[in-house]
Every structure is written in structure tokens, then in C-alpha cells.
PDB file of C-alpha atoms in Angstrom:
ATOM      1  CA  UNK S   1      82.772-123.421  28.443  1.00  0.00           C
ATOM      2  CA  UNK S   2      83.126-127.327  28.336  1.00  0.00           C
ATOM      3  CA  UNK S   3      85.847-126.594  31.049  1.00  0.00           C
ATOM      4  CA  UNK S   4      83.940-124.552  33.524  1.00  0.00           C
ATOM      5  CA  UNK S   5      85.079-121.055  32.483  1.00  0.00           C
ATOM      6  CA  UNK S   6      82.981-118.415  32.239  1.00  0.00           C
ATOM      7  CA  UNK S   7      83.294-114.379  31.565  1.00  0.00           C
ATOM      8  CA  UNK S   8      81.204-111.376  31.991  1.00  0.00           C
ATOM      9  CA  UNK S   9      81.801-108.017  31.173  1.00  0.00           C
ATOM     10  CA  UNK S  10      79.300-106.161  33.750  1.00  0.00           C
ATOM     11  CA  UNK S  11      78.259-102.465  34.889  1.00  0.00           C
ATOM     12  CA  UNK S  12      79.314-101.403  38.221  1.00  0.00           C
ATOM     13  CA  UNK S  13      77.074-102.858  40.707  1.00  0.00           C
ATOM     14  CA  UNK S  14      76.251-105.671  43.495  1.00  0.00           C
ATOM     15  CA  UNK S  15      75.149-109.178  41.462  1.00  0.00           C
ATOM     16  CA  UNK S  16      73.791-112.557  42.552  1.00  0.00           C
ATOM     17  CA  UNK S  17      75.212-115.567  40.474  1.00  0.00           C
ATOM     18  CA  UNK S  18      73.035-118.278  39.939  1.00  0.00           C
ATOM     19  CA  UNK S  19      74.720-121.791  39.348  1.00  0.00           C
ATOM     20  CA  UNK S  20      72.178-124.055  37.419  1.00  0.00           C
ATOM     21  CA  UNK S  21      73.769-127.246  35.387  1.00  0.00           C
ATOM     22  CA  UNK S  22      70.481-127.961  34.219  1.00  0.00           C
ATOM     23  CA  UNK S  23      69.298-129.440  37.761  1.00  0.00           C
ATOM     24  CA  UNK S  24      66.551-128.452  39.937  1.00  0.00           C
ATOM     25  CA  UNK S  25      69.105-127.792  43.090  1.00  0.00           C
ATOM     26  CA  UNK S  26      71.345-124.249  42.664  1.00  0.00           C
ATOM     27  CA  UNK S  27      74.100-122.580  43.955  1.00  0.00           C
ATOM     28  CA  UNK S  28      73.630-118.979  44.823  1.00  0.00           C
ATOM     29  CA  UNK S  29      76.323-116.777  45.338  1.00  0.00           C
ATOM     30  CA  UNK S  30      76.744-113.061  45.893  1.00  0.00           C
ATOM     31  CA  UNK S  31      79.571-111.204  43.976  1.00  0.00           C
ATOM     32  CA  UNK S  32      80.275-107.170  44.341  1.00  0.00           C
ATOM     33  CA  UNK S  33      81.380-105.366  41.065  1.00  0.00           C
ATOM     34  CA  UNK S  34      83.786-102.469  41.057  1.00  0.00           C
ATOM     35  CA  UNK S  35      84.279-100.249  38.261  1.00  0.00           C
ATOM     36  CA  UNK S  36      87.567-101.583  36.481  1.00  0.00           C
ATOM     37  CA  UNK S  37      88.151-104.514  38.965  1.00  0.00           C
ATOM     38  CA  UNK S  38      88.241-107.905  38.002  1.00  0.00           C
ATOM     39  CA  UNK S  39      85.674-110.176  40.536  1.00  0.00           C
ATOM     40  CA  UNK S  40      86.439-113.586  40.743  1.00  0.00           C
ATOM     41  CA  UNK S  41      84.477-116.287  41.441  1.00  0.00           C
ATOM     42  CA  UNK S  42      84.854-120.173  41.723  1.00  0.00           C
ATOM     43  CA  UNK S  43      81.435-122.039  42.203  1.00  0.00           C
ATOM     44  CA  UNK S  44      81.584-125.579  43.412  1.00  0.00           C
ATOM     45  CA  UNK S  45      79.615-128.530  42.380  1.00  0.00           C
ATOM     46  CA  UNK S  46      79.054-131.782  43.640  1.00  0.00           C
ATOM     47  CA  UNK S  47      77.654-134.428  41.089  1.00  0.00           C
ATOM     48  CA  UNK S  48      75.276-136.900  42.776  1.00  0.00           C
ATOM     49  CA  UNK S  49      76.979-140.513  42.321  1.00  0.00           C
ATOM     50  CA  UNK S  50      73.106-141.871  43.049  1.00  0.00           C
ATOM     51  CA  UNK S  51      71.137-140.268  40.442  1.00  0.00           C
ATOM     52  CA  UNK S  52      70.380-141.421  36.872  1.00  0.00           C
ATOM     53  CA  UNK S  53      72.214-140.849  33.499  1.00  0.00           C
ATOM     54  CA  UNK S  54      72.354-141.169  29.968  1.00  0.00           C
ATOM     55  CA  UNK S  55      75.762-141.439  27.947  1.00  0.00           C
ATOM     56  CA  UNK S  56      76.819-141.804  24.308  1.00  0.00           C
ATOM     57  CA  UNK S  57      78.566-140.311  21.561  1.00  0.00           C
ATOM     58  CA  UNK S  58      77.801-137.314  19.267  1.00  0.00           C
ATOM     59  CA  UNK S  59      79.198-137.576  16.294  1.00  0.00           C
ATOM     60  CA  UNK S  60      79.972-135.058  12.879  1.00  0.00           C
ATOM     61  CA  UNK S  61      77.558-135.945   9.859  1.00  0.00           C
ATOM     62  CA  UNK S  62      80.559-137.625   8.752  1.00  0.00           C
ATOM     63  CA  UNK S  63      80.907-140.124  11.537  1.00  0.00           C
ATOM     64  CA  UNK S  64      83.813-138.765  13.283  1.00  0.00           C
ATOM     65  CA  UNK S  65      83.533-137.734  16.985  1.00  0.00           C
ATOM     66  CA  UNK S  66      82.093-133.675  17.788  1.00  0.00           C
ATOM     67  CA  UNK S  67      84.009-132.358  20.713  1.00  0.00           C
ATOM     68  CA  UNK S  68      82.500-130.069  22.773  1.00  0.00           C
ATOM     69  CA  UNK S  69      78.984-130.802  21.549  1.00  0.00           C
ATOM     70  CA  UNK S  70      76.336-129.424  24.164  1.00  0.00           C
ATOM     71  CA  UNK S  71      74.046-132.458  24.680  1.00  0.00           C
ATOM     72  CA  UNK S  72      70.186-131.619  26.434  1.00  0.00           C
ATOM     73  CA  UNK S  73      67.761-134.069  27.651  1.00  0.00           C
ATOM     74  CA  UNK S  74      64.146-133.508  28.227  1.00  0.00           C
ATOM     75  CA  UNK S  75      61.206-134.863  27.933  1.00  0.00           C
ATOM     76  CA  UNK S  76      59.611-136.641  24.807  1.00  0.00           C
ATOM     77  CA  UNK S  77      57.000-134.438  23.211  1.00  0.00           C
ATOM     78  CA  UNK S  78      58.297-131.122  25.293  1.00  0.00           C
ATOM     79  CA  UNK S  79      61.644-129.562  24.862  1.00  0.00           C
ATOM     80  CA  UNK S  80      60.953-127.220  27.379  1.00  0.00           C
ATOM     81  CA  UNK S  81      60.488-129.935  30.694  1.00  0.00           C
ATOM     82  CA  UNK S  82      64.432-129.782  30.570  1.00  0.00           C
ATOM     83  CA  UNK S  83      66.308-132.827  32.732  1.00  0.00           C
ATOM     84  CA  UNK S  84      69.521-133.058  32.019  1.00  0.00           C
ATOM     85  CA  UNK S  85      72.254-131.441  30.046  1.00  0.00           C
ATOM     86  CA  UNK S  86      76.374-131.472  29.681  1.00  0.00           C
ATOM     87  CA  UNK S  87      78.971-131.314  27.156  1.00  0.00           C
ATOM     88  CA  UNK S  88      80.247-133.833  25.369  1.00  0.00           C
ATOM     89  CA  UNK S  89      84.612-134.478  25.546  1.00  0.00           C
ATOM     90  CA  UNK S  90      86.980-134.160  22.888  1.00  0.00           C
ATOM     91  CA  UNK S  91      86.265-137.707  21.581  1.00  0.00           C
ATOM     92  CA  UNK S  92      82.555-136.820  21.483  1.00  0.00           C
ATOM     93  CA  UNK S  93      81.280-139.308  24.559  1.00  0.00           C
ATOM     94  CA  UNK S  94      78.675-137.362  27.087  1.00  0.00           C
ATOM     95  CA  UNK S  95      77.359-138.768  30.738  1.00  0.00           C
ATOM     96  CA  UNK S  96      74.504-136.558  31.653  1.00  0.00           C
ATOM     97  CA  UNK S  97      73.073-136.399  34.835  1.00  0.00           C
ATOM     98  CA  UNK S  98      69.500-136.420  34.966  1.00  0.00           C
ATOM     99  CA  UNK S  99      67.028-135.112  37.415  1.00  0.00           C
ATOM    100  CA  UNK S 100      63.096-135.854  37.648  1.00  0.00           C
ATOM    101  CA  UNK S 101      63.071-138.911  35.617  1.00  0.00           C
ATOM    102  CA  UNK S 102      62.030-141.242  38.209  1.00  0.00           C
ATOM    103  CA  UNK S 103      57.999-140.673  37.790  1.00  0.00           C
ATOM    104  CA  UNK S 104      57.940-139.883  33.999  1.00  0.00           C
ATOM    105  CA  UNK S 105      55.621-142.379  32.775  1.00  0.00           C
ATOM    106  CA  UNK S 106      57.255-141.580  29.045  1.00  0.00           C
ATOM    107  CA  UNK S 107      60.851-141.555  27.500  1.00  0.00           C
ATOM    108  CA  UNK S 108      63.634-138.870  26.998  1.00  0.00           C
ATOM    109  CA  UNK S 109      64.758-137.031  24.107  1.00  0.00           C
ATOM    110  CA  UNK S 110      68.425-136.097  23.599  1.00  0.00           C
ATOM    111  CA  UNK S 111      69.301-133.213  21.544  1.00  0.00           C
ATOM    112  CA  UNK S 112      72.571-132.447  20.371  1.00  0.00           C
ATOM    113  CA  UNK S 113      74.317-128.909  18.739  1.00  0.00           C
ATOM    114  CA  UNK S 114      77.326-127.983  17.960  1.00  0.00           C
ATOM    115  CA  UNK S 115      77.561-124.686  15.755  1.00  0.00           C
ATOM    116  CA  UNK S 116      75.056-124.594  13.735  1.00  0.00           C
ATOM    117  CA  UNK S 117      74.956-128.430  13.247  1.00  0.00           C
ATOM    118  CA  UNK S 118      71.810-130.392  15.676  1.00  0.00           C
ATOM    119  CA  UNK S 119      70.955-133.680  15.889  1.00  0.00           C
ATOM    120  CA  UNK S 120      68.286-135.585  17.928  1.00  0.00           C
ATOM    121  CA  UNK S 121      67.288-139.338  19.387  1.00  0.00           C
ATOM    122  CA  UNK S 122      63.916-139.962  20.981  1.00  0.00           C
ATOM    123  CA  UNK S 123      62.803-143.129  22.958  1.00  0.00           C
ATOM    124  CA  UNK S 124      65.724-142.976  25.576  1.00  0.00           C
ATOM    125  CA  UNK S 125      65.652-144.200  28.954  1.00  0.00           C
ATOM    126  CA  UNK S 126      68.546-144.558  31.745  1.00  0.00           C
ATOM    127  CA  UNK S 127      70.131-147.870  32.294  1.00  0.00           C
ATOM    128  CA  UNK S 128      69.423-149.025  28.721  1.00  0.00           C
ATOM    129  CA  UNK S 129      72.455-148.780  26.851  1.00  0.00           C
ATOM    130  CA  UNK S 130      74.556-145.910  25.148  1.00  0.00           C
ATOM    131  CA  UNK S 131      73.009-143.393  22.798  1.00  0.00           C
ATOM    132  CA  UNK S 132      74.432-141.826  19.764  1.00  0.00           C
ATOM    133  CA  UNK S 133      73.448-138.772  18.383  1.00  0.00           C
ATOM    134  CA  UNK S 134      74.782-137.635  14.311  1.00  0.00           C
ATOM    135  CA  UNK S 135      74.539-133.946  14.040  1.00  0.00           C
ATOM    136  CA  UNK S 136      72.881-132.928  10.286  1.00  0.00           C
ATOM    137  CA  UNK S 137      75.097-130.671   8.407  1.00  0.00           C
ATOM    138  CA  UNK S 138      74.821-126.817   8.700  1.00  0.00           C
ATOM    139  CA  UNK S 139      72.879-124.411   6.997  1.00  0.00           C
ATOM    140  CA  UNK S 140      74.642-121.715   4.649  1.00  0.00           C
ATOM    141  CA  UNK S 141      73.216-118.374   3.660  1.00  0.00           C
ATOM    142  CA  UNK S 142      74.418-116.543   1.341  1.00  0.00           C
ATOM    143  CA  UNK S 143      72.853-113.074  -1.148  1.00  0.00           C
ATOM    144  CA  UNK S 144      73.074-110.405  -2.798  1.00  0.00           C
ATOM    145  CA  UNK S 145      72.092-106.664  -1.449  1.00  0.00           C
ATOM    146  CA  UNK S 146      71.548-105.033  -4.403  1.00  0.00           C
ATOM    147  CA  UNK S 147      72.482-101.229  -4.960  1.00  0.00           C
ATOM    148  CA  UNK S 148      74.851-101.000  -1.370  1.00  0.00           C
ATOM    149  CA  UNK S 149      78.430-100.714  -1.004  1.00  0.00           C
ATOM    150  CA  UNK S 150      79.104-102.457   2.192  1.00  0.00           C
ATOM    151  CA  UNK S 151      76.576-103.205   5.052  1.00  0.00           C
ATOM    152  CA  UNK S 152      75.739-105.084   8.532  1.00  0.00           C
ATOM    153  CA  UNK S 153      74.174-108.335   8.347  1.00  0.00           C
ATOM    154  CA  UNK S 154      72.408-109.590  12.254  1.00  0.00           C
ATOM    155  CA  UNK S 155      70.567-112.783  11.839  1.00  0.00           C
ATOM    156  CA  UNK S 156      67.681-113.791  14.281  1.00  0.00           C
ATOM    157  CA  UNK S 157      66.259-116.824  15.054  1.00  0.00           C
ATOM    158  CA  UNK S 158      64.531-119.033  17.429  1.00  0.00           C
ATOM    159  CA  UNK S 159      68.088-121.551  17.436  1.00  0.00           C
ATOM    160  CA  UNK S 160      70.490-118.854  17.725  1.00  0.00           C
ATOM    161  CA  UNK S 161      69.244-117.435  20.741  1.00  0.00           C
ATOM    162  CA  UNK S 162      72.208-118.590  22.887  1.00  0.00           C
ATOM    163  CA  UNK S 163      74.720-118.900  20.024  1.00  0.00           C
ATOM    164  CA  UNK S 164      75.850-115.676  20.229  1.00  0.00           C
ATOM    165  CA  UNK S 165      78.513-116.270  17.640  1.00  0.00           C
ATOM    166  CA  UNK S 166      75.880-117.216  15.109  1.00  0.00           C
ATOM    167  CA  UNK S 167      73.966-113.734  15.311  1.00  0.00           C
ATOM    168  CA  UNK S 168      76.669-111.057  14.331  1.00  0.00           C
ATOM    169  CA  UNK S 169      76.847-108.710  13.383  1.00  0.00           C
ATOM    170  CA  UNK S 170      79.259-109.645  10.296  1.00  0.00           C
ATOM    171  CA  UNK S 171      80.520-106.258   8.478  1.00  0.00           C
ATOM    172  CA  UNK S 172      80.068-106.948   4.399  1.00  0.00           C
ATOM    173  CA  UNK S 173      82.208-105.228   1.600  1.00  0.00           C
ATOM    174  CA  UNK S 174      79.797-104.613  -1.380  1.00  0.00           C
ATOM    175  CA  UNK S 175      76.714-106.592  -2.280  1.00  0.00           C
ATOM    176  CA  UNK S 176      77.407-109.733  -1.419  1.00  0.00           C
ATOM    177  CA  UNK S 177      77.635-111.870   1.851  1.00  0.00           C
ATOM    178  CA  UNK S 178      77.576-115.685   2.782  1.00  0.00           C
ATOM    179  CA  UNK S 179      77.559-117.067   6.122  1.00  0.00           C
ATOM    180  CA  UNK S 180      78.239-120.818   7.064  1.00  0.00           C
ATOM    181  CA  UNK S 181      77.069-123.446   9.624  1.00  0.00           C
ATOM    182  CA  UNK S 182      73.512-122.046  10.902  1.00  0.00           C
ATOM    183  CA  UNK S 183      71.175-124.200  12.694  1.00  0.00           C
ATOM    184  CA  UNK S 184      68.250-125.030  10.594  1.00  0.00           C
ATOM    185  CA  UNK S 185      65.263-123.316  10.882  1.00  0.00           C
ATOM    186  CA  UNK S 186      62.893-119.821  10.727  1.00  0.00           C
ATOM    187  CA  UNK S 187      65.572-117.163  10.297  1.00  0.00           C
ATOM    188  CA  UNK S 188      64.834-113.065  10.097  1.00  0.00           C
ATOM    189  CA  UNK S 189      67.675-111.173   8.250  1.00  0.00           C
ATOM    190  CA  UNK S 190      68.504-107.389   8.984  1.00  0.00           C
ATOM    191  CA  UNK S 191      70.652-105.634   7.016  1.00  0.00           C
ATOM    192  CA  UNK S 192      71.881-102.000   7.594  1.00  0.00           C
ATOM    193  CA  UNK S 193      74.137 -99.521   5.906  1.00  0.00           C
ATOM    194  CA  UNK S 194      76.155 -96.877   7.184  1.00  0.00           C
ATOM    195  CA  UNK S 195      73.702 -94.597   4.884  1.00  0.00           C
ATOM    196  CA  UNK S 196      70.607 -95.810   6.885  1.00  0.00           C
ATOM    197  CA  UNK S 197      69.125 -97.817   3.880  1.00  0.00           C
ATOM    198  CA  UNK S 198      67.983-101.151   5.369  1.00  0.00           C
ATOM    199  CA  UNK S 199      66.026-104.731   5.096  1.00  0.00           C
ATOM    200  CA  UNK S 200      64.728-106.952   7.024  1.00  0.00           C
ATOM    201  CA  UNK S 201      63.239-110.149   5.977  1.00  0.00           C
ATOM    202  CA  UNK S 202      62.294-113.778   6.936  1.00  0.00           C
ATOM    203  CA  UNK S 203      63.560-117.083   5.455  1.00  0.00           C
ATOM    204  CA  UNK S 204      63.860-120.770   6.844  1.00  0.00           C
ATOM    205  CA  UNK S 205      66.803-122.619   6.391  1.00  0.00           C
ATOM    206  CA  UNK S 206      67.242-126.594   5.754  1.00  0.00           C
ATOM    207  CA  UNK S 207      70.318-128.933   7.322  1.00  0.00           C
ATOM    208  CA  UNK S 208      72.844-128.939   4.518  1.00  0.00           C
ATOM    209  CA  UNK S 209      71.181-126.529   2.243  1.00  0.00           C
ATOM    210  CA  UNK S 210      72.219-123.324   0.881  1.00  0.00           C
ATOM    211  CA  UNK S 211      69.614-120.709   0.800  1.00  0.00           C
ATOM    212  CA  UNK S 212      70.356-117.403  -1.599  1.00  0.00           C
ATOM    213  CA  UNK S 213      68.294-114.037  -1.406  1.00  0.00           C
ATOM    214  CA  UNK S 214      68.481-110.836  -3.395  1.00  0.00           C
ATOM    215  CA  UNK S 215      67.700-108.344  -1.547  1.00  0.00           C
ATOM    216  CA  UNK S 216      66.874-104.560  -2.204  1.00  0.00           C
ATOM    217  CA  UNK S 217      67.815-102.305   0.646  1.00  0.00           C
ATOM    218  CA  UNK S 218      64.941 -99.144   1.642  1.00  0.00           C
ATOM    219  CA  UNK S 219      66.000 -95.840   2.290  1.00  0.00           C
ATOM    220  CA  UNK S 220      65.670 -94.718   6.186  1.00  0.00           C
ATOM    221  CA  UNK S 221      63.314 -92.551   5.239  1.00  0.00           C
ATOM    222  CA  UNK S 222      60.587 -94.690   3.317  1.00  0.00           C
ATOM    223  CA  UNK S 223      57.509 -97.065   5.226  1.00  0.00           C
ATOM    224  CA  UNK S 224      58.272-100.956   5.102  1.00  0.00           C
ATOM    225  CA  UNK S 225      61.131-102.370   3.619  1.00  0.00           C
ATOM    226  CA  UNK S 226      60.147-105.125   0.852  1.00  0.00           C
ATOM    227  CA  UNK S 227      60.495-108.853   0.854  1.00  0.00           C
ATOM    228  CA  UNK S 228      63.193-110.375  -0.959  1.00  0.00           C
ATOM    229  CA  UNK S 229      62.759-111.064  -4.692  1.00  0.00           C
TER     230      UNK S 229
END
């Protein structure tokens, strides 16, 4: 979390953590886990007052500040050269620490999310003034699954592979479900019954749109379940 707390729920065993806060130096330290027992572990970093950073403000599509915001900086064109990343404070204000930037002949993009709500500013550079980053409004799905009396809806989806929160699985009472704030985006939709009838299916959701399916769930036993009407 924002505040440095973390919690895992492991199987017995012996377990290297890996500290990473989106820098290219670690800390590596070894942890034993006993069945039952509680490990703790504090891991200590040490900013570097030298390096370069980028701050600013994220901010709600409505203006006002986004606490907690996780803010990510990499390069323009690549969102995978990662170099930088932090969260932003309860009045939305971030100073990242950035690593590798010295020799980029190009600029930084910063990318912001907070639930399902992302936001983005490209051209940045150290040094050049404050950034601020709006977040576009949520995605909502919602639908029908027609012919079921309660099921399990798990969503998946390239930007909810570390919002765990945003996956499920929700538990539905009859046909209908709806679930708010998703990141925009290609989404696949499974839904399951306790009967073993079933669907899966593909959508993409838009920033402040709601998206509505009817689906039809397949019996367990038949070949591939069909595509949303």
C-alpha cells in the first residue's frame, strides 16, 4: 500500500523477497515460512537525494485531488522501458524518482490509475515544471444472463492484471449483474453457474461508457459457448 504495508498469505516454505520500487537497484532478503506462523519483515529503503524526478498532481475527472493514485513513468513510445513509479498522497501530489533518464535522447510518459479510472501526459522531462495528470472516468458493465438463477462473473483483461479487486469473482442473484469503475479497454467475461452452464466472451470497454451484454449461458456438456447477442 501507499504506506509501505504489504501481506501475503504463503505455503509453508523458505522465500526470497525481492524489494523493487520501480528502480534498477534491489533489496534482497531471505524470509523462512512456518506453517501457521506469522513472518515479519521490514525492508529498508534509502531514496537517492541526487537523482532526477518528476512531481505533480493527479486529479478525479472532476478536478478534485485522487489520493492514493499509483503514478508510472516510462518511456515515450514504450510502456514497458519502466523508470519511475510512486503513489500519489492524499491531496493527489506525486514526486517520483526516476532512474535511467540521463541518456534518453526522448521524453517521459506519466501514467496515472486509480480503480478503474487512468489518465496519461506525454512530453515530460525532469526539471521542467509540475505535471498534472486527470484520470477519465470508469468503465461500467453491466447484462443480462439469460435463463440462470444466480452465477459467478471473473473479468479478464490486459488492465486488470494487478487490480486484483477489479477481477472477482462477484457472486450474482438471478440474471442480472453490473459492475462499476473498470479500466478501459479489451475485456473477456466468464460466467459460471453452480449447474456448470457457462460463457465466456470478449468485449472492450470505453472511459465513461456503459457497455450491456445479453448473454446465453451453455450447458457443461455442449462444444463452444456462443458470443453474446
Amino acid at each position: 500500500g501507499p504506506d509501505g504495508d504489504f501481506q501475503l498469505v504463503l505455503p509453508v516454505g523458505h522465500y526470497q523477497l525481492l524489494l523493487r520500487p520501480f528502480k534498477a537497484a534491489s533489496v534482497n532478503v531471505p524470509v523462512q515460512v512456518d506453517a501457521g506462523a506469522t513472518a515479519r519483515v521490514e525492508l529498508r529503503w534509502e531514496d537517492d537525494p541526487g537523482a532526477p524526478r518528476l512531481r505533480g498532481t493527479v486529479v478525479e475527472p472532476d478536478g478534485s485531488p485522487s489520493p492514493r493514485a499509483v503514478v508510472l513513468v516510462s518511456e515515450e513510445g514504450s510502456d514497458e522501458a519502466l523508470r519511475g513509479g510512486g503513489f500519489a498522497d492524499e491531496d493527489g501530489a506525486f514526486d517520483v524518482e526516476l532512474f535511467g533518464v540521463e541518456s534518453l535522447p526522448g521524453r517521459l510518459r506519466l501514467r496515472a490509475v486509480s480503480g478503474g479510472r487512468q489518465g496519461s501526459v506525454t512530453g515530460a522531462r525532469p526539471g521542467e515544471g509540475a505535471v498534472r495528470i486527470r484520470l477519465e472516468p470508469g468503465a461500467v458493465l453491466r447484462g443480462r444472463v439469460a435463463g440462470v438463477h444466480g452465477f459467478t462473473l471473473v473479468l479478464e483483461g490486459e488492465g486488470l492484471s494487478w487490480r486484483g479487486e477489479h477481477r472477482g469473482p462477484w457472486q450474482f442473484p438471478g440474471e442480472r449483474f453490473e459492475v462499476r469503475d473498470l479500466p478501459a479497454g479489451p475485456l473477456r467475461v466468464r460466467v459460471r453457474t453452480e449447474q456448470g452452464a457457462h460463457v465466456d466472451t470478449e468485449t472492450t470497454l470505453r472511459a465513461g461508457v456503459t457497455t450491456d451484454l445479453e448473454l446465453s449461458a451453455a450447458p457443461a456438456d455442449t462444444g463452444e459457448p456462443p458470443a453474446p447477442r
